[in-house]
Amino acid sequence: MIPIDPGDTADDVVAKAAQVTPTPAQLAWQRTELSGFVHFGPNTFTGREWGTGAEVPDDFAPTALDTRQWAAAFAAAGFGRVIGVAKHHEGFCLFPSRYTEHSVAASRWHDGSGDVVRGFVDAMRERDIAVGLYLSPADLFEAQPGRRYANGSEPRSVTVPTLVPGDDRADAVADGSLPTFELDLDDYNACFVNQLYELLTEYGPVEEVWLDGANPTDREQPYAWEAWFEVISTLQPDAVVFNGRSVRWVGNESGVARESEWSVLPFVGDPATTRMRNEVADEEAADLGSRARLADPRATFLDWYPAECDASIVDGWFWTEDKRPLALDELTSMYLASVGRNGVLLLNVAPDIRGLIPADQVARLRELGDWVRTTYDDEALVDHGRIGAIVLREAIELGQLIEAFEVDGLVEGSWQRLATGTTIGHKRILVLDAPVVVDSLRVRVTAARAEGATAEVAGSTAHDNAGGE
Ligand code: IPT
C-alpha cells in the first residue's frame, strides 16, 4: 500500500503505482490460478438459489456426503485451492456454531454431530489443496422478525470470543492461548464475528475468507468490516480476504476478466486507518486501474487488489436435478478470459442431495484440467514450432508495469507481428486466429509505468483456434 500525497503529480502517482507489489498470500493465491467453489446446503435440497431463511435444519439431509469425493475431483483437475460454503444467505450453518440454533447441530443428519466444514477442510488438506471458507454476511434466517440482522441495535463493546455457558474454550481464553478481541459490535456483527472466530480458530489454516457482497434480505445491516478484517488478519494472517480487502470481485459471475485487468488500483479513505479497500471506481466499472483512474483527484492510496473471477459449472450456484455442466469449450473460453487475463478463476461445482458432486460435473472438471495441463502447463509451452496461442507473463512480485506490448514471430526469416495487447500481469493468453510456424518469438513492451519492464513470452502448440477451445 502506498499513500498518494496531495502534491503528487500524475507522473508521481504512476511511478508509485509501479512500486505496489502483492503480499506473499496474494502471490500464492494468484499463482494457483484455478480455485474451486462448492455451494452446498439447504438450497441443495429445496432447489432454491438464495433460500428464504424459513428453512428448518432437517431440510439439510444428505444421504452419502463425502467431502473426499469433492477433494478428489478438484485434485484430479489440478485445482490448488477450494472454497467451501460454511453459511449461505439463508443462514444455515454447516458447522455447529455456538451462536445459532440454526445449524447442522440441530439436524437429524448424523444425529446432530455432523460438521460439513470439518469434513471439507480435512479432505482438502489430505490433498494439499488450500482451503477457503465462505461465510455469508447477508443472513435471511437472522433477518426474520425478532432476530439479529438489521435489528437496529447499537454497537456496544463485545469480547470475542463471547463465551457461552459451558464453553470448552474457557481455559484457553483465560490462559491467553486463544486471543481475545474487544470490539464495538451490534447484535448481528457480534454473532458474525464470533462465527468467523470459530471458523478461523478451530479448523487449522484457512487461506481465503470469502465475504460475499450479495444481499437478498432487502434490509440494511451495517457491516463492521474493519472489525472483521482485524479478526481475520490476526487469526489467519496468511489468508486473503475476498471483497473489501485483499482480492476483489471481477464484476460478473461469468468468469470473465477485463481486456485490461489491473491489479494495482487507486482507493479512497485514510490510508493510515482504513483496512477496507474502497475503489475509486465501481467494482463493475470497465476500467479500474488505468492512468486515467490513477489520476482521480479523490484517490488517497494505491494497493494491490487483483481480480477473482467467480463462475459456476452449472447454471446457478446450487444443484437441481436438471442442471448439466457447461460444455468443455465454454469452460476453456472461461479459462482464457480469466486466468488468461490476469485473473484467478473460481469455478463452482454443485453437489447433489446425496452430498456428492454428480459424475457429469466431475468428468467436465477433469476434462478442463486435462486441457489446461496439455495446453498451458510449462511443459506444453514452446519457443518455436507451430503455435496456436501466445502466453505472456510479467514478474508480478516486482509489480504490474506493462501497459502495452506487441508479440512478433520469426516466420521464414522475417519478424511478423502476431499479437498486441495492453496489460499482462501474472498471465496473459492470446489465441491466434490461425496457427503459425515460428522459429522464434519476441515481445516488445511498448508502454510501461517504469523503466526496465520485461515479460516472458512463449507459445502453446495444442490449440484448435476455433475461438474458445
Ligand atoms: C455480487 C456482489 O455485489 C459482489 O460483491 C460479490 O460478492 C459477487 O456477488 C459474488 O459473485 S452480487 C451478485 C448478485 C452479482
Short mmCIF file of C-alpha atoms and ligand atoms in Angstrom, two decimals:
data_model
loop_
_atom_site.label_atom_id
_atom_site.label_comp_id
_atom_site.label_asym_id
_atom_site.label_seq_id
_atom_site.Cartn_x
_atom_site.Cartn_y
_atom_site.Cartn_z
CA MET A 1 0.00 0.00 0.00
CA ILE A 2 1.41 3.36 -0.97
CA PRO A 3 -0.23 6.67 0.06
CA ILE A 4 -0.79 9.36 -2.55
CA ASP A 5 0.39 12.76 -1.35
CA PRO A 6 -1.67 15.84 -2.20
CA GLY A 7 1.30 17.33 -4.05
CA ASP A 8 1.90 14.27 -6.25
CA THR A 9 1.74 14.90 -9.99
CA ALA A 10 0.06 12.41 -12.31
CA ASP A 11 3.52 11.06 -13.16
CA ASP A 12 4.36 10.70 -9.48
CA VAL A 13 1.23 8.60 -8.96
CA VAL A 14 2.10 6.39 -11.94
CA ALA A 15 5.61 5.90 -10.54
CA LYS A 16 4.12 4.94 -7.18
CA ALA A 17 1.69 2.53 -8.83
CA ALA A 18 4.68 0.79 -10.37
CA GLN A 19 6.04 0.13 -6.88
CA VAL A 20 2.97 -1.58 -5.47
CA THR A 21 3.52 -5.32 -5.09
CA PRO A 22 1.41 -8.26 -3.89
CA THR A 23 1.72 -9.78 -0.44
CA PRO A 24 3.03 -13.35 -0.29
CA ALA A 25 -0.56 -14.52 0.29
CA GLN A 26 -1.81 -12.66 -2.78
CA LEU A 27 1.06 -14.06 -4.82
CA ALA A 28 0.27 -17.63 -3.73
CA TRP A 29 -3.42 -17.06 -4.49
CA GLN A 30 -2.64 -15.72 -7.99
CA ARG A 31 -0.20 -18.48 -8.87
CA THR A 32 -2.75 -21.14 -8.02
CA GLU A 33 -4.79 -19.82 -10.98
CA LEU A 34 -7.61 -22.36 -10.59
CA SER A 35 -9.73 -22.25 -7.46
CA GLY A 36 -12.78 -24.37 -6.82
CA PHE A 37 -16.01 -23.30 -5.16
CA VAL A 38 -18.56 -25.62 -3.56
CA HIS A 39 -22.10 -24.42 -2.94
CA PHE A 40 -23.90 -26.94 -0.78
CA GLY A 41 -26.52 -26.51 1.94
CA PRO A 42 -30.29 -26.35 2.45
CA ASN A 43 -30.71 -24.86 -1.04
CA THR A 44 -29.41 -28.11 -2.49
CA PHE A 45 -32.49 -29.80 -1.03
CA THR A 46 -35.07 -27.06 -1.61
CA GLY A 47 -33.98 -26.22 -5.15
CA ARG A 48 -33.54 -22.52 -4.34
CA GLU A 49 -30.58 -20.29 -5.15
CA TRP A 50 -30.75 -17.86 -2.22
CA GLY A 51 -33.05 -19.61 0.26
CA THR A 52 -35.68 -17.87 2.36
CA GLY A 53 -34.49 -18.07 5.96
CA ALA A 54 -37.57 -20.17 6.79
CA GLU A 55 -35.78 -23.46 6.16
CA VAL A 56 -35.60 -25.95 9.01
CA PRO A 57 -32.43 -27.85 9.97
CA ASP A 58 -33.88 -31.14 8.76
CA ASP A 59 -34.10 -29.72 5.25
CA PHE A 60 -30.39 -30.43 5.20
CA ALA A 61 -30.34 -34.21 4.76
CA PRO A 62 -27.52 -35.57 2.60
CA THR A 63 -27.58 -39.33 2.31
CA ALA A 64 -23.99 -40.04 1.32
CA LEU A 65 -21.97 -36.86 1.92
CA ASP A 66 -18.33 -37.49 1.01
CA THR A 67 -16.08 -34.45 1.07
CA ARG A 68 -13.18 -36.68 -0.02
CA GLN A 69 -15.02 -37.19 -3.31
CA TRP A 70 -15.08 -33.39 -3.67
CA ALA A 71 -11.36 -33.14 -2.95
CA ALA A 72 -10.52 -35.97 -5.34
CA ALA A 73 -12.47 -34.27 -8.14
CA PHE A 74 -10.62 -30.98 -7.68
CA ALA A 75 -7.23 -32.64 -7.24
CA ALA A 76 -7.66 -34.64 -10.45
CA ALA A 77 -8.42 -31.40 -12.31
CA GLY A 78 -5.39 -29.58 -10.93
CA PHE A 79 -7.20 -27.13 -8.66
CA GLY A 80 -4.91 -25.93 -5.88
CA ARG A 81 -7.48 -24.15 -3.74
CA VAL A 82 -11.14 -24.75 -2.93
CA ILE A 83 -13.62 -22.52 -1.12
CA GLY A 84 -16.49 -24.15 0.73
CA VAL A 85 -19.71 -22.58 1.94
CA ALA A 86 -19.96 -22.59 5.73
CA LYS A 87 -23.14 -20.49 5.70
CA HIS A 88 -25.01 -19.18 2.66
CA HIS A 89 -27.56 -16.38 2.57
CA GLU A 90 -30.37 -18.48 4.03
CA GLY A 91 -28.36 -18.53 7.27
CA PHE A 92 -27.99 -22.26 7.99
CA CYS A 93 -24.56 -23.05 9.43
CA LEU A 94 -22.91 -26.18 8.02
CA PHE A 95 -20.76 -26.22 11.15
CA PRO A 96 -22.02 -26.46 14.76
CA SER A 97 -21.74 -22.79 15.69
CA ARG A 98 -22.28 -21.84 19.32
CA TYR A 99 -24.04 -18.66 18.18
CA THR A 100 -27.14 -20.01 16.49
CA GLU A 101 -29.58 -22.87 16.82
CA HIS A 102 -29.88 -22.90 13.04
CA SER A 103 -27.09 -25.32 12.17
CA VAL A 104 -26.15 -28.93 11.47
CA ALA A 105 -26.20 -29.48 15.24
CA ALA A 106 -30.00 -29.17 15.11
CA SER A 107 -30.47 -31.52 12.17
CA ARG A 108 -31.06 -35.26 12.11
CA TRP A 109 -28.04 -35.61 9.84
CA HIS A 110 -25.53 -37.64 11.90
CA ASP A 111 -27.86 -37.09 14.86
CA GLY A 112 -26.66 -33.52 15.11
CA SER A 113 -22.99 -34.41 15.47
CA GLY A 114 -22.03 -33.72 11.84
CA ASP A 115 -19.78 -30.87 10.69
CA VAL A 116 -19.53 -30.29 6.94
CA VAL A 117 -16.80 -27.67 7.38
CA ARG A 118 -14.63 -30.13 9.31
CA GLY A 119 -15.03 -32.80 6.65
CA PHE A 120 -14.38 -30.27 3.90
CA VAL A 121 -11.24 -28.83 5.44
CA ASP A 122 -9.78 -32.22 6.34
CA ALA A 123 -10.43 -33.66 2.88
CA MET A 124 -8.80 -30.70 1.11
CA ARG A 125 -5.78 -30.80 3.41
CA GLU A 126 -5.27 -34.50 2.66
CA ARG A 127 -4.84 -33.49 -0.98
CA ASP A 128 -2.66 -30.44 -0.26
CA ILE A 129 -5.41 -28.18 -1.52
CA ALA A 130 -5.53 -24.74 0.08
CA VAL A 131 -8.75 -24.05 1.95
CA GLY A 132 -11.15 -21.14 1.75
CA LEU A 133 -14.35 -20.62 3.72
CA TYR A 134 -17.44 -18.67 2.69
CA LEU A 135 -19.48 -17.11 5.49
CA SER A 136 -22.34 -15.07 4.09
CA PRO A 137 -22.67 -11.63 5.65
CA ALA A 138 -26.29 -11.49 4.45
CA ASP A 139 -28.44 -13.80 6.56
CA LEU A 140 -32.11 -14.41 5.81
CA PHE A 141 -32.65 -16.53 8.93
CA GLU A 142 -31.36 -13.71 11.12
CA ALA A 143 -33.39 -11.20 9.10
CA GLN A 144 -36.64 -12.76 10.35
CA PRO A 145 -38.68 -10.69 12.85
CA GLY A 146 -37.21 -10.64 16.34
CA ARG A 147 -33.79 -11.82 15.25
CA ARG A 148 -30.47 -10.02 14.91
CA TYR A 149 -29.93 -8.95 11.28
CA ALA A 150 -30.67 -5.24 10.87
CA ASN A 151 -32.50 -5.13 14.19
CA GLY A 152 -31.33 -1.57 14.82
CA SER A 153 -29.25 -2.48 17.88
CA GLU A 154 -26.49 -0.05 18.86
CA PRO A 155 -22.85 -1.16 18.76
CA ARG A 156 -21.51 -2.00 22.23
CA SER A 157 -18.20 -3.28 23.50
CA VAL A 158 -18.09 -7.03 22.93
CA THR A 159 -15.41 -9.53 23.93
CA VAL A 160 -14.71 -12.03 21.15
CA PRO A 161 -14.88 -14.93 21.56
CA THR A 162 -18.01 -14.35 23.60
CA LEU A 163 -18.02 -17.39 25.84
CA VAL A 164 -21.26 -19.32 26.14
CA PRO A 165 -22.32 -21.45 29.14
CA GLY A 166 -20.05 -24.48 29.43
CA ASP A 167 -17.78 -23.14 26.69
CA ASP A 168 -14.93 -25.59 26.02
CA ARG A 169 -12.64 -22.65 25.17
CA ALA A 170 -12.82 -21.01 28.61
CA ASP A 171 -9.42 -22.26 29.83
CA ALA A 172 -7.64 -21.41 26.57
CA VAL A 173 -9.11 -17.91 26.66
CA ALA A 174 -8.18 -17.48 30.34
CA ASP A 175 -4.55 -18.54 29.84
CA GLY A 176 -4.22 -16.43 26.69
CA SER A 177 -3.56 -19.32 24.31
CA LEU A 178 -6.66 -18.20 22.40
CA PRO A 179 -6.57 -14.49 21.53
CA THR A 180 -9.40 -12.19 22.54
CA PHE A 181 -10.69 -9.00 20.92
CA GLU A 182 -12.60 -6.07 22.35
CA LEU A 183 -14.77 -4.73 19.55
CA ASP A 184 -17.70 -2.35 19.12
CA LEU A 185 -20.37 -4.54 17.57
CA ASP A 186 -24.13 -4.54 17.25
CA ASP A 187 -26.09 -7.76 17.74
CA TYR A 188 -25.62 -9.18 14.26
CA ASN A 189 -21.97 -8.24 13.92
CA ALA A 190 -21.29 -9.82 17.34
CA CYS A 191 -22.76 -13.08 16.05
CA PHE A 192 -20.93 -12.82 12.73
CA VAL A 193 -17.53 -12.08 14.26
CA ASN A 194 -17.94 -14.90 16.77
CA GLN A 195 -18.68 -17.26 13.89
CA LEU A 196 -15.63 -16.02 12.00
CA TYR A 197 -13.65 -16.66 15.17
CA GLU A 198 -14.93 -20.24 15.33
CA LEU A 199 -14.07 -20.90 11.69
CA LEU A 200 -10.63 -19.33 11.93
CA THR A 201 -9.51 -20.99 15.18
CA GLU A 202 -10.98 -24.49 15.07
CA TYR A 203 -10.22 -25.79 11.58
CA GLY A 204 -6.49 -25.21 11.08
CA PRO A 205 -5.02 -22.91 8.45
CA VAL A 206 -7.52 -21.08 6.25
CA GLU A 207 -6.04 -19.47 3.13
CA GLU A 208 -9.07 -17.49 1.98
CA VAL A 209 -12.11 -15.95 3.60
CA TRP A 210 -14.95 -15.25 1.19
CA LEU A 211 -17.24 -12.35 2.14
CA ASP A 212 -19.95 -12.30 -0.48
CA GLY A 213 -21.35 -8.85 -1.17
CA ALA A 214 -24.72 -10.13 -2.36
CA ASN A 215 -27.68 -9.24 -0.16
CA PRO A 216 -31.08 -10.81 -0.78
CA THR A 217 -32.56 -9.60 2.53
CA ASP A 218 -33.93 -6.18 1.48
CA ARG A 219 -32.62 -4.96 4.85
CA GLU A 220 -29.74 -2.64 5.62
CA GLN A 221 -27.49 -4.21 8.20
CA PRO A 222 -24.34 -2.15 8.83
CA TYR A 223 -21.34 -4.44 8.46
CA ALA A 224 -18.40 -3.96 10.84
CA TRP A 225 -15.91 -4.55 8.02
CA GLU A 226 -12.94 -3.09 9.84
CA ALA A 227 -13.55 -5.33 12.87
CA TRP A 228 -13.98 -8.37 10.61
CA PHE A 229 -10.69 -7.66 8.88
CA GLU A 230 -8.91 -7.14 12.18
CA VAL A 231 -10.11 -10.51 13.46
CA ILE A 232 -9.29 -12.29 10.20
CA SER A 233 -5.82 -10.81 9.84
CA THR A 234 -4.99 -11.57 13.47
CA LEU A 235 -6.25 -15.16 13.44
CA GLN A 236 -5.19 -16.09 9.90
CA PRO A 237 -2.52 -13.60 8.82
CA ASP A 238 -1.75 -15.59 5.68
CA ALA A 239 -5.33 -15.66 4.39
CA VAL A 240 -6.55 -13.48 1.55
CA VAL A 241 -9.97 -11.92 2.03
CA PHE A 242 -12.36 -11.71 -0.89
CA ASN A 243 -14.28 -8.44 -1.07
CA GLY A 244 -13.10 -5.26 0.55
CA ARG A 245 -9.66 -6.34 1.49
CA SER A 246 -7.15 -8.45 -0.49
CA VAL A 247 -8.82 -9.87 -3.60
CA ARG A 248 -11.74 -8.33 -5.44
CA TRP A 249 -14.78 -9.45 -7.34
CA VAL A 250 -14.07 -9.16 -11.06
CA GLY A 251 -17.51 -7.64 -11.61
CA ASN A 252 -19.51 -10.51 -13.13
CA GLU A 253 -20.33 -14.12 -12.37
CA SER A 254 -19.32 -15.46 -15.79
CA GLY A 255 -15.60 -15.89 -15.17
CA VAL A 256 -14.61 -13.04 -17.49
CA ALA A 257 -11.90 -10.52 -16.67
CA ARG A 258 -11.33 -7.23 -18.46
CA GLU A 259 -9.15 -6.94 -21.55
CA SER A 260 -7.02 -4.61 -19.41
CA GLU A 261 -7.08 -6.10 -15.91
CA TRP A 262 -5.01 -4.11 -13.44
CA SER A 263 -4.05 -5.46 -10.05
CA VAL A 264 -2.90 -2.05 -8.80
CA LEU A 265 -5.88 0.17 -8.04
CA PRO A 266 -6.47 3.62 -6.54
CA PHE A 267 -8.61 3.87 -3.39
CA VAL A 268 -10.27 6.49 -1.23
CA GLY A 269 -10.07 6.70 2.56
CA ASP A 270 -7.44 7.42 5.17
CA PRO A 271 -4.53 5.13 4.28
CA ALA A 272 -3.33 5.12 7.89
CA THR A 273 -6.51 3.70 9.36
CA THR A 274 -8.60 2.23 6.55
CA ARG A 275 -8.47 -1.53 6.25
CA MET A 276 -11.30 -1.61 3.73
CA ARG A 277 -10.39 -1.14 0.09
CA ASN A 278 -12.81 1.44 -1.31
CA GLU A 279 -12.08 1.60 -5.01
CA VAL A 280 -12.23 4.91 -6.82
CA ALA A 281 -14.36 3.22 -9.46
CA ASP A 282 -17.37 0.94 -9.02
CA GLU A 283 -16.37 -2.75 -8.82
CA GLU A 284 -18.19 -3.44 -12.10
CA ALA A 285 -16.67 -0.49 -13.99
CA ALA A 286 -14.92 -1.21 -17.28
CA ASP A 287 -11.73 0.47 -16.13
CA LEU A 288 -10.37 0.20 -12.60
CA GLY A 289 -6.67 0.92 -12.86
CA SER A 290 -5.63 2.80 -15.99
CA ARG A 291 -3.66 6.07 -15.82
CA ALA A 292 -6.97 7.93 -16.04
CA ARG A 293 -8.18 6.15 -12.89
CA LEU A 294 -4.87 6.69 -11.10
CA ALA A 295 -5.25 10.43 -11.75
CA ASP A 296 -8.61 10.59 -9.96
CA PRO A 297 -8.31 13.54 -7.54
CA ARG A 298 -10.17 11.60 -4.82
CA ALA A 299 -7.56 8.83 -4.73
CA THR A 300 -5.64 8.72 -1.44
CA PHE A 301 -3.71 5.47 -1.76
CA LEU A 302 -2.73 2.66 -4.09
CA ASP A 303 -2.78 -1.02 -3.33
CA TRP A 304 -2.61 -4.47 -4.88
CA TYR A 305 -6.20 -5.71 -5.35
CA PRO A 306 -6.38 -8.42 -8.01
CA ALA A 307 -9.43 -9.90 -9.73
CA GLU A 308 -11.11 -13.14 -8.74
CA CYS A 309 -13.49 -14.42 -11.40
CA ASP A 310 -16.30 -16.49 -9.91
CA ALA A 311 -18.49 -18.63 -12.12
CA SER A 312 -20.38 -21.89 -11.91
CA ILE A 313 -20.01 -25.07 -13.92
CA VAL A 314 -23.82 -25.35 -13.88
CA ASP A 315 -26.48 -22.67 -14.29
CA GLY A 316 -26.59 -21.11 -10.82
CA TRP A 317 -24.66 -21.98 -7.67
CA PHE A 318 -26.71 -24.83 -6.22
CA TRP A 319 -27.71 -28.22 -7.57
CA THR A 320 -31.05 -29.13 -9.05
CA GLU A 321 -31.71 -32.37 -10.83
CA ASP A 322 -31.98 -30.86 -14.31
CA LYS A 323 -28.69 -28.96 -14.23
CA ARG A 324 -25.95 -30.12 -16.57
CA PRO A 325 -22.40 -28.81 -16.66
CA LEU A 326 -21.25 -26.28 -19.21
CA ALA A 327 -19.61 -27.66 -22.32
CA LEU A 328 -15.85 -28.01 -22.33
CA ASP A 329 -15.41 -25.21 -24.88
CA GLU A 330 -17.40 -22.87 -22.63
CA LEU A 331 -15.05 -23.69 -19.76
CA THR A 332 -11.89 -23.31 -21.82
CA SER A 333 -13.18 -19.92 -23.02
CA MET A 334 -13.73 -19.01 -19.39
CA TYR A 335 -10.18 -20.07 -18.54
CA LEU A 336 -8.77 -17.92 -21.34
CA ALA A 337 -10.90 -14.95 -20.25
CA SER A 338 -9.92 -15.23 -16.58
CA VAL A 339 -6.55 -16.88 -15.99
CA GLY A 340 -5.59 -15.67 -19.48
CA ARG A 341 -6.32 -12.08 -18.44
CA ASN A 342 -4.52 -11.77 -15.13
CA GLY A 343 -7.34 -13.21 -13.02
CA VAL A 344 -7.95 -16.24 -10.85
CA LEU A 345 -10.82 -18.48 -11.97
CA LEU A 346 -13.07 -19.50 -9.08
CA LEU A 347 -15.17 -22.29 -10.55
CA ASN A 348 -18.16 -23.60 -8.63
CA VAL A 349 -19.46 -27.16 -8.57
CA ALA A 350 -22.81 -28.14 -7.09
CA PRO A 351 -23.01 -31.34 -5.04
CA ASP A 352 -26.39 -33.07 -5.14
CA ILE A 353 -28.74 -34.26 -2.39
CA ARG A 354 -26.52 -37.26 -1.75
CA GLY A 355 -23.71 -34.84 -0.90
CA LEU A 356 -21.68 -35.94 -3.92
CA ILE A 357 -20.60 -33.94 -6.95
CA PRO A 358 -22.53 -35.54 -9.82
CA ALA A 359 -20.46 -37.62 -12.21
CA ASP A 360 -21.02 -35.29 -15.18
CA GLN A 361 -19.61 -32.32 -13.26
CA VAL A 362 -16.64 -34.39 -12.06
CA ALA A 363 -15.94 -35.52 -15.62
CA ARG A 364 -16.13 -32.00 -17.05
CA LEU A 365 -13.86 -30.66 -14.34
CA ARG A 366 -11.38 -33.36 -15.24
CA GLU A 367 -11.61 -32.52 -18.94
CA LEU A 368 -10.92 -28.87 -18.17
CA GLY A 369 -7.95 -29.84 -16.02
CA ASP A 370 -6.57 -32.10 -18.76
CA TRP A 371 -6.98 -29.33 -21.34
CA VAL A 372 -5.19 -26.79 -19.15
CA ARG A 373 -2.40 -29.26 -18.48
CA THR A 374 -1.81 -30.24 -22.07
CA THR A 375 -2.24 -26.73 -23.45
CA TYR A 376 -0.78 -24.33 -20.90
CA ASP A 377 1.42 -26.14 -18.39
CA ASP A 378 5.04 -25.08 -18.59
CA GLU A 379 5.87 -28.38 -20.33
CA ALA A 380 3.30 -27.57 -23.02
CA LEU A 381 4.91 -24.24 -23.91
CA VAL A 382 7.48 -23.79 -26.65
CA ASP A 383 9.66 -21.01 -28.06
CA HIS A 384 9.42 -22.23 -31.65
CA GLY A 385 7.32 -24.53 -33.81
CA ARG A 386 3.67 -24.46 -34.81
CA ILE A 387 1.87 -22.43 -32.29
CA GLY A 388 -1.75 -21.57 -31.78
CA ALA A 389 -1.61 -19.21 -28.82
CA ILE A 390 0.77 -16.81 -27.14
CA VAL A 391 1.37 -16.88 -23.39
CA LEU A 392 2.91 -13.88 -21.64
CA ARG A 393 3.98 -13.39 -18.06
CA GLU A 394 5.12 -10.45 -16.04
CA ALA A 395 7.10 -10.92 -12.83
CA ILE A 396 4.32 -9.58 -10.62
CA GLU A 397 6.31 -10.00 -7.43
CA LEU A 398 8.03 -6.84 -8.74
CA GLY A 399 4.71 -5.16 -9.56
CA GLN A 400 2.48 -4.77 -12.61
CA LEU A 401 4.14 -2.34 -15.02
CA ILE A 402 3.26 -3.18 -18.58
CA GLU A 403 0.59 -1.06 -20.30
CA ALA A 404 1.07 -2.20 -23.89
CA PHE A 405 3.00 -4.88 -25.76
CA GLU A 406 3.48 -6.43 -29.15
CA VAL A 407 4.50 -10.01 -29.91
CA ASP A 408 6.42 -10.92 -33.03
CA GLY A 409 7.23 -14.28 -34.50
CA LEU A 410 10.19 -15.07 -36.72
CA VAL A 411 8.41 -16.60 -39.70
CA GLU A 412 10.50 -17.84 -42.64
CA GLY A 413 13.30 -15.45 -41.77
CA SER A 414 11.39 -12.25 -41.05
CA TRP A 415 9.71 -10.85 -37.93
CA GLN A 416 5.94 -10.62 -38.22
CA ARG A 417 3.63 -9.08 -35.69
CA LEU A 418 1.43 -11.85 -34.27
CA ALA A 419 -0.44 -10.14 -31.45
CA THR A 420 -0.79 -6.92 -29.47
CA GLY A 421 -2.30 -6.19 -26.09
CA THR A 422 -2.38 -3.93 -23.06
CA THR A 423 -1.89 -5.43 -19.60
CA ILE A 424 -0.08 -8.68 -18.90
CA GLY A 425 0.20 -9.19 -15.14
CA HIS A 426 0.55 -12.73 -13.85
CA LYS A 427 -0.51 -14.27 -17.16
CA ARG A 428 -1.87 -13.14 -20.50
CA ILE A 429 -3.02 -15.59 -23.15
CA LEU A 430 -3.78 -14.53 -26.71
CA VAL A 431 -5.24 -17.13 -29.05
CA LEU A 432 -4.13 -16.59 -32.65
CA ASP A 433 -6.66 -16.51 -35.49
CA ALA A 434 -4.77 -19.39 -37.10
CA PRO A 435 -1.76 -21.45 -36.09
CA VAL A 436 1.61 -20.21 -37.32
CA VAL A 437 5.03 -21.80 -37.52
CA VAL A 438 7.71 -19.66 -35.87
CA ASP A 439 11.44 -20.11 -35.43
CA SER A 440 11.44 -17.70 -32.53
CA LEU A 441 9.20 -15.37 -30.53
CA ARG A 442 9.84 -11.93 -29.08
CA VAL A 443 7.81 -9.50 -27.01
CA ARG A 444 8.26 -5.74 -27.22
CA VAL A 445 7.00 -3.66 -24.30
CA THR A 446 5.63 -0.52 -25.95
CA ALA A 447 4.30 1.28 -22.85
CA ALA A 448 5.10 0.77 -19.19
CA ARG A 449 4.88 2.52 -15.83
CA ALA A 450 8.60 2.23 -15.11
CA GLU A 451 11.87 1.60 -16.89
CA GLY A 452 13.03 -1.96 -17.30
CA ALA A 453 9.64 -3.68 -17.52
CA THR A 454 10.10 -7.13 -19.00
CA ALA A 455 7.84 -10.00 -19.92
CA GLU A 456 8.28 -13.64 -20.81
CA VAL A 457 6.71 -14.96 -23.95
CA ALA A 458 6.03 -18.49 -25.11
CA GLY A 459 3.78 -20.33 -27.49
CA SER A 460 1.24 -23.06 -26.92
CA THR A 461 1.09 -25.77 -29.53
CA ALA A 462 -2.13 -27.51 -28.66
CA HIS A 463 -4.97 -25.34 -29.85
CA ASP A 464 -7.71 -25.64 -32.41
CA ASN A 465 -8.04 -21.82 -32.71
CA ALA A 466 -11.79 -22.08 -33.11
CA GLY A 467 -12.32 -19.26 -30.64
CA GLY A 468 -12.57 -20.89 -27.25
CA GLU A 469 -11.05 -24.32 -27.29
C1 IPT B 1 -22.25 -9.71 -6.09
C2 IPT B 1 -21.72 -8.79 -5.05
O1 IPT B 1 -22.15 -7.47 -5.29
C3 IPT B 1 -20.22 -8.83 -5.08
O2 IPT B 1 -19.68 -8.04 -4.04
C4 IPT B 1 -19.73 -10.26 -4.98
O3 IPT B 1 -19.96 -10.75 -3.70
C5 IPT B 1 -20.41 -11.09 -6.01
O4 IPT B 1 -21.80 -11.02 -5.88
C6 IPT B 1 -20.02 -12.54 -5.91
O5 IPT B 1 -20.42 -13.20 -7.05
S1 IPT B 1 -23.99 -9.73 -6.03
C7 IPT B 1 -24.44 -10.83 -7.33
C8 IPT B 1 -25.91 -10.96 -7.29
C9 IPT B 1 -24.00 -10.31 -8.66
#
